[in-house]
Each structure stands twice: as C-alpha cells, then as structure tokens.
mmCIF file of C-alpha atoms in Angstrom:
data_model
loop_
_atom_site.group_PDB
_atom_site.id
_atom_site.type_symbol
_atom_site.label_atom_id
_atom_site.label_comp_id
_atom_site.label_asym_id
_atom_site.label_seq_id
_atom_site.Cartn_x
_atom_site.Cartn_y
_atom_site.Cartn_z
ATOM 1 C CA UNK L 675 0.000 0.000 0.000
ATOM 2 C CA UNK L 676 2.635 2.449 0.448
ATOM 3 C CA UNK L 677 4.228 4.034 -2.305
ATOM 4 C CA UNK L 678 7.289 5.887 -3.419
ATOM 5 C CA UNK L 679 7.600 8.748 -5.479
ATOM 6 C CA UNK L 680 8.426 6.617 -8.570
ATOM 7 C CA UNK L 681 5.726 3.880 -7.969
ATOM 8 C CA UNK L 682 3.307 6.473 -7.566
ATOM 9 C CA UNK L 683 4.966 8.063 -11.155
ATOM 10 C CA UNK L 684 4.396 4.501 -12.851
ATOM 11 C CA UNK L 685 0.609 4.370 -11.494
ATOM 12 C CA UNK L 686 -0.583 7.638 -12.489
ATOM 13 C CA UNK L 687 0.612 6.541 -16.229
ATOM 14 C CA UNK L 688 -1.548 3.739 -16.069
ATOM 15 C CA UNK L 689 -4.533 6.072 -15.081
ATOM 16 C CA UNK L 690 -5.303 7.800 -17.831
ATOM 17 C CA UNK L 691 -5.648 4.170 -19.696
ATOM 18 C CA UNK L 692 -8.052 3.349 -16.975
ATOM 19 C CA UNK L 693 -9.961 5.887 -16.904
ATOM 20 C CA UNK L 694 -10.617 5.606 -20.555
ATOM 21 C CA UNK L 695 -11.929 2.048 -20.289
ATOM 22 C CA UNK L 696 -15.214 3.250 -18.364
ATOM 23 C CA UNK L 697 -17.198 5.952 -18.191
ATOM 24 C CA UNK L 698 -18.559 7.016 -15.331
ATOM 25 C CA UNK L 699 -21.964 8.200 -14.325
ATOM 26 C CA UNK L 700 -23.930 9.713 -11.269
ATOM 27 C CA UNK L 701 -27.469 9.005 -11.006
ATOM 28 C CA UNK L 702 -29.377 9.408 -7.836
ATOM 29 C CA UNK L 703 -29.714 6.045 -5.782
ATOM 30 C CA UNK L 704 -32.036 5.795 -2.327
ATOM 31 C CA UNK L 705 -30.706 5.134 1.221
ATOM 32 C CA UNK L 706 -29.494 1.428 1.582
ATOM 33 C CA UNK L 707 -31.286 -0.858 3.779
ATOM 34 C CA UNK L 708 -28.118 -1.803 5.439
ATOM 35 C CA UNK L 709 -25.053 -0.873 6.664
ATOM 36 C CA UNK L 710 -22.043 -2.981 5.650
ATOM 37 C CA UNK L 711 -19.649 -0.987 8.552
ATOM 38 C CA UNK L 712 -20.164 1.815 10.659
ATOM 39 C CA UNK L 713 -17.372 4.448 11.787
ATOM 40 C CA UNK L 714 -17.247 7.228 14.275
ATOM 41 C CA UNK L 715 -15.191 9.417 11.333
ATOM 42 C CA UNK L 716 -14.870 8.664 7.593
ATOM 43 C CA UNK L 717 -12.234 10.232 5.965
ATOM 44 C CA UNK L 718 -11.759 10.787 1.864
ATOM 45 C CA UNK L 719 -8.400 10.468 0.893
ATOM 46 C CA UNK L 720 -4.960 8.788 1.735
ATOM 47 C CA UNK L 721 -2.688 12.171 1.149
ATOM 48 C CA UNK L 722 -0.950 13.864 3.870
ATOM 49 C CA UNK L 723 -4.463 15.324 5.347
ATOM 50 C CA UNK L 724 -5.659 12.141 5.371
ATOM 51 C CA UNK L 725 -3.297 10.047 7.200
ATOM 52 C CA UNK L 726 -2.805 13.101 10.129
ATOM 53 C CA UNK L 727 -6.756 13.349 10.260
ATOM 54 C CA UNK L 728 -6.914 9.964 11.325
ATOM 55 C CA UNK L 729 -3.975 10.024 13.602
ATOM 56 C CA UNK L 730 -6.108 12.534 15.327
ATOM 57 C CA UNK L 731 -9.048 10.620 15.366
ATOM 58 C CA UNK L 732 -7.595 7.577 16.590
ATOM 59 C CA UNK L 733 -5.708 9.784 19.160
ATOM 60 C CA UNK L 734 -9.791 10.632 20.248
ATOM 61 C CA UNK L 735 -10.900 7.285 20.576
ATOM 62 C CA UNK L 736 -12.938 7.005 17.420
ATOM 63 C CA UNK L 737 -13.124 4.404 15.131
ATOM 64 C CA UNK L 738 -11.833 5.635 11.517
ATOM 65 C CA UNK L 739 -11.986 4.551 8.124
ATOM 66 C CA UNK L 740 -9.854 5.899 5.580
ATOM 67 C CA UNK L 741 -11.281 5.555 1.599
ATOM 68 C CA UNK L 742 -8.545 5.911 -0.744
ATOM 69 C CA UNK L 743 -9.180 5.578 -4.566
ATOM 70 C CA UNK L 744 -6.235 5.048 -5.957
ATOM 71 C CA UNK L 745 -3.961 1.590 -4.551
ATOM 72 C CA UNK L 746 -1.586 3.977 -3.066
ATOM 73 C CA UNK L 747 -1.309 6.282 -0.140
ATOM 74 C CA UNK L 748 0.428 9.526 0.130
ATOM 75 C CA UNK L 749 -1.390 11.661 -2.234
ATOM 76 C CA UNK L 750 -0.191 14.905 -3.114
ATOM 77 C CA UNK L 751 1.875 15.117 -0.476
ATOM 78 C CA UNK L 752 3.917 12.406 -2.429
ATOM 79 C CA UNK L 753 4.243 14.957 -5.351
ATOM 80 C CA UNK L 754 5.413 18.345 -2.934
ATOM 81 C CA UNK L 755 8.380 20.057 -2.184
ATOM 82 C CA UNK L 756 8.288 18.906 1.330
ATOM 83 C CA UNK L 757 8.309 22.645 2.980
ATOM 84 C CA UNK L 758 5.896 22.576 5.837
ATOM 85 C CA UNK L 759 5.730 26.309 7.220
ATOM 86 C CA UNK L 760 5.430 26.235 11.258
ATOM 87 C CA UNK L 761 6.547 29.848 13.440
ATOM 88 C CA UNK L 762 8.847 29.424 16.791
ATOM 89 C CA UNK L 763 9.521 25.883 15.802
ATOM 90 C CA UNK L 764 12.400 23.778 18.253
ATOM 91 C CA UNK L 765 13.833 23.417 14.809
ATOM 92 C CA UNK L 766 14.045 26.876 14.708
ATOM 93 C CA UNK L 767 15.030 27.944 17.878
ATOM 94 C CA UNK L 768 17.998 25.429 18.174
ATOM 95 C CA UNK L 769 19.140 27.443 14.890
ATOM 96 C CA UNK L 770 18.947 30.692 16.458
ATOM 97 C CA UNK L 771 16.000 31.741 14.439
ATOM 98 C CA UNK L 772 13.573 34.069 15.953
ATOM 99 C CA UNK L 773 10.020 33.283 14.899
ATOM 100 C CA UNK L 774 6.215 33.691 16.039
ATOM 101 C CA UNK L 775 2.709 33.754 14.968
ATOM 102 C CA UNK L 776 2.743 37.477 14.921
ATOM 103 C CA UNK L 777 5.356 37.210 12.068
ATOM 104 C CA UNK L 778 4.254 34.538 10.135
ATOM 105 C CA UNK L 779 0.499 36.258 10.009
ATOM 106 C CA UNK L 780 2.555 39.494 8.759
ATOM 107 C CA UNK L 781 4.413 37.535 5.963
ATOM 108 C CA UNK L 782 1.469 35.972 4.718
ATOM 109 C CA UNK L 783 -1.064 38.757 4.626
ATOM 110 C CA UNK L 784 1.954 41.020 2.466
ATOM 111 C CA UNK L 785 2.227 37.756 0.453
ATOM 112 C CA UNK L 786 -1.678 37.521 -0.133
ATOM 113 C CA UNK L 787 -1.320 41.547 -0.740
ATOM 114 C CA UNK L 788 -3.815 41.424 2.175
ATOM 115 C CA UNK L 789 -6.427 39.791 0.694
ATOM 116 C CA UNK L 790 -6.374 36.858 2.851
ATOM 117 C CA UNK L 791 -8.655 36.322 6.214
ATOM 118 C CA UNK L 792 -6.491 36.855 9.030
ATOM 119 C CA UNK L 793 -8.397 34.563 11.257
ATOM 120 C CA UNK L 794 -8.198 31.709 8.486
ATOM 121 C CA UNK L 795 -4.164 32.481 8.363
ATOM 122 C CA UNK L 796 -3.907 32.217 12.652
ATOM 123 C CA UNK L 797 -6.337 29.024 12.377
ATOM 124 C CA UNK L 798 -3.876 27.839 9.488
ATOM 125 C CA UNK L 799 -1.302 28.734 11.892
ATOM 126 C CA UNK L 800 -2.456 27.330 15.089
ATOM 127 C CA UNK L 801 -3.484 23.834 13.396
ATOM 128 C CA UNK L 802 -0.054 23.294 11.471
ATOM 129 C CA UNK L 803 1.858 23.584 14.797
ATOM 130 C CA UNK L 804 -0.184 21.078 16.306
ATOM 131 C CA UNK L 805 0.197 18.581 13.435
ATOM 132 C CA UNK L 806 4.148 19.239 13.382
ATOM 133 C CA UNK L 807 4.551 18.698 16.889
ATOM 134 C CA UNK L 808 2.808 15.403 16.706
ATOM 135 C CA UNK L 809 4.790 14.519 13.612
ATOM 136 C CA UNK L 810 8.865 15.552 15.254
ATOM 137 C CA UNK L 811 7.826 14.670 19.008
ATOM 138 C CA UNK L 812 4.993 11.479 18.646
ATOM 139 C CA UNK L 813 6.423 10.369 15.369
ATOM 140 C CA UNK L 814 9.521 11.234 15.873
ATOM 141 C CA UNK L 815 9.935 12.671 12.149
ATOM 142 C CA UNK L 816 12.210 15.291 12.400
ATOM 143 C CA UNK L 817 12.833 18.359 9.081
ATOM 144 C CA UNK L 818 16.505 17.834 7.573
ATOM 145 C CA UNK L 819 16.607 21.567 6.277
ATOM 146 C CA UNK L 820 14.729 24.722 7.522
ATOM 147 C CA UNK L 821 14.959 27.454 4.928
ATOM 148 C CA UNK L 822 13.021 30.876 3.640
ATOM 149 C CA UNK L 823 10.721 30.436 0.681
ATOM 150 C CA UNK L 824 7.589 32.469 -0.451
ATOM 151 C CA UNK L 825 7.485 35.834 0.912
ATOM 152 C CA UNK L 826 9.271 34.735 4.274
ATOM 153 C CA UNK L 827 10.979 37.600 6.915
ATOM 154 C CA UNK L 828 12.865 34.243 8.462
ATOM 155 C CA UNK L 829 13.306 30.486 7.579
ATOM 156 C CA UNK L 830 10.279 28.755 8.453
ATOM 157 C CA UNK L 831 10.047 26.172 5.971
ATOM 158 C CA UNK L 832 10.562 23.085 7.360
ATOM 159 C CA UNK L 833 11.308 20.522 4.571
ATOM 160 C CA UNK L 834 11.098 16.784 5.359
ATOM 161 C CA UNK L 835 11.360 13.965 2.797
ATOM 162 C CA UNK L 836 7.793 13.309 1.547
ATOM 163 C CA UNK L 837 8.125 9.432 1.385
ATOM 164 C CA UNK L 838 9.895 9.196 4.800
ATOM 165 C CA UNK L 839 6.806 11.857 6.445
ATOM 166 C CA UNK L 840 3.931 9.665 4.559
ATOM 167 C CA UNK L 841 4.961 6.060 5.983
ATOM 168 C CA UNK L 842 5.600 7.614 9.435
ATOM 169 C CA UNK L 843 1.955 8.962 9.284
ATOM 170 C CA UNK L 844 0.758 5.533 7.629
ATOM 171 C CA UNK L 845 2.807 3.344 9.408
ATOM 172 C CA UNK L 846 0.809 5.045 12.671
ATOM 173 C CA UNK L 847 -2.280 5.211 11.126
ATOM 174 C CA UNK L 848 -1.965 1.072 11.315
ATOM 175 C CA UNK L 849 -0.544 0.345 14.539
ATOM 176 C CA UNK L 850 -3.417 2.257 15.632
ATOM 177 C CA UNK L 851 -5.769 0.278 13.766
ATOM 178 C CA UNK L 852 -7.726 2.885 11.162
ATOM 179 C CA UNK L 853 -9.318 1.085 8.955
ATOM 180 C CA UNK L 854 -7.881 1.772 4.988
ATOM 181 C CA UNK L 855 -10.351 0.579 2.247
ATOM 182 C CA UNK L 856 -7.778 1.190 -0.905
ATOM 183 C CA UNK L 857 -9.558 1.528 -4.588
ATOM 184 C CA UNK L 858 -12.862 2.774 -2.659
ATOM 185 C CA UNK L 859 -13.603 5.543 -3.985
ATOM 186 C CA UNK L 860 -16.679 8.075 -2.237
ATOM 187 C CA UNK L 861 -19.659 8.031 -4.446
ATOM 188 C CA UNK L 862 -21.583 9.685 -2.696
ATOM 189 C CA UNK L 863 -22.118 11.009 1.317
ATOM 190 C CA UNK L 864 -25.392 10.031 3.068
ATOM 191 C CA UNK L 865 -26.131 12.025 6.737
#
C-alpha cells in the first residue's frame, strides 16, 4: 500500500488508460437498507491530510476509516516540495532563528497583498503547529533543512522527505488500527 515517489509516477501513467476504459456516471440512488460498517469518522483520501486526520481521530478514541481511490497512499503530499511552514519551531530555535505567529500572520497577509482572512491564516497557523509537533515529538519525524521560501521575513520552511513523512503517518495510522479501504472511492455522502 505504500508508495514511493516513482511507484506512484508509474501508477498515475496507467490512469489515464483506466480511466478511458469506463465511463462514469452519477445518477441518484435511495438510502441502503443496510449498513455494511459503521465508523465514528470517515475520511476521503490517503494524502498527507488524510493520514494526520486519522492520527487525530484515533488519538480521540474514534473508530476511523480511511477511503482511498487510488492503490496507493500519500497523495499529493507524495508529489510536494516537502516545505511545511510552522513559526517558533524547536527546529528553529535550536538554529537561532527568531520566529512567532505574529510574524508569520505578517508575511502571509503582504504575500496575499492582504487579501487573505487573518483569522483563516492564525487558524492555518495554530493547526499546522499542532500537526508538526505530533509529527517531530509522537512520530519522531524530524525536518533535515529549515529554509526561507515564499514571501518569508525568516526560515520557516521546514522541509522533510515526503516518502519518509507519509509512511511515518501511515505506518501510525496502522498500529493504531484505522481502517484503509484502498480503490474505494466516495460516491456519494449520506447524513
């Protein structure tokens, strides 16, 4: 189930074939009479999001199913640089580098030329520390490089190899027991 960089490559040139083969088509269906499982949280997608969604839902005490469509996890996350912005990171303090919230809201709203919701950035913020620390201190992933990309006053990229990050985050994701159906794609959401 979990990929590389270059499996993942070799798969999505087989998708295009695939997806040629059969045409797809929504049409409205009714409620089932049954459930075939039942979950506390369903989550769409095997990326990045995905994986640490779960984590945190596991971490909660609910029972989680992940529904991937492809055969492979990792996602786009797979396909990315790797730079995962976090302010007043231990990374960055044991490099000297002064950072904080208050900074990293400034450098985004002149990069957004102000356009952006500053309560979405401080959520965006807020939520990305969390994930990282659960990722370098529960995970025990740690960045290999911190450097300044995009618009940043100070290094607070924190790049980490995107193979290595996934199969920490899946290799959790199982010893915690979520659930992956793999070539299940959603169809549809019923609530």
């Amino acid at each position: 189930m979990f990929a590389s960089r270059r499996n993942l490559l070799k798969a999505l040139a087989v998708a295009p074939v695939a997806a040629g083969a059969a045409s797809v088509h929504a049409a409205p269906t009714g409620m089932p009479r049954k459930w075939d499982q039942e979950f506390d949280i369903v989550i769409v997608g095997a990326g990045g999001g995905g994986l640490a969604a779960a984590a945190y839902a596991r971490e909660a005490g609910l029972s989680t199913v992940i529904l991937e469509k492809t055969m492979l996890v990792g996602g786009s996350t797979l396909l990315s640089g790797g730079q995962w912005s976090v302010a007043d990171s231990a990374e960055q303090r044991e490099r000297g580098i002064k950072d904080a919230d208050d900074i990293f809201l400034k450098d985004m709203l002149k990069t957004g030329q102000n356009k952006n919701d500053p309560d979405l950035v401080k959520a965006m913020a807020a939520s990305s520390r969390i994930v990282y620390e659960f990722v370098t201190q529960k995970l025990n992933t740690k960045p290999d490089t911190v450097t300044a990309v995009s618009g940043m006053s100070v290094p607070r990229a924190h790049h980490f190899v995107p193979s290595k990050l996934i199969k920490a985050l899946f290799d959790w994701d199982k010893s915690q027991k979520v659930v992956f159906l793999m070539k299940t794609a959603a169809e549809r959401l019923v609530w």
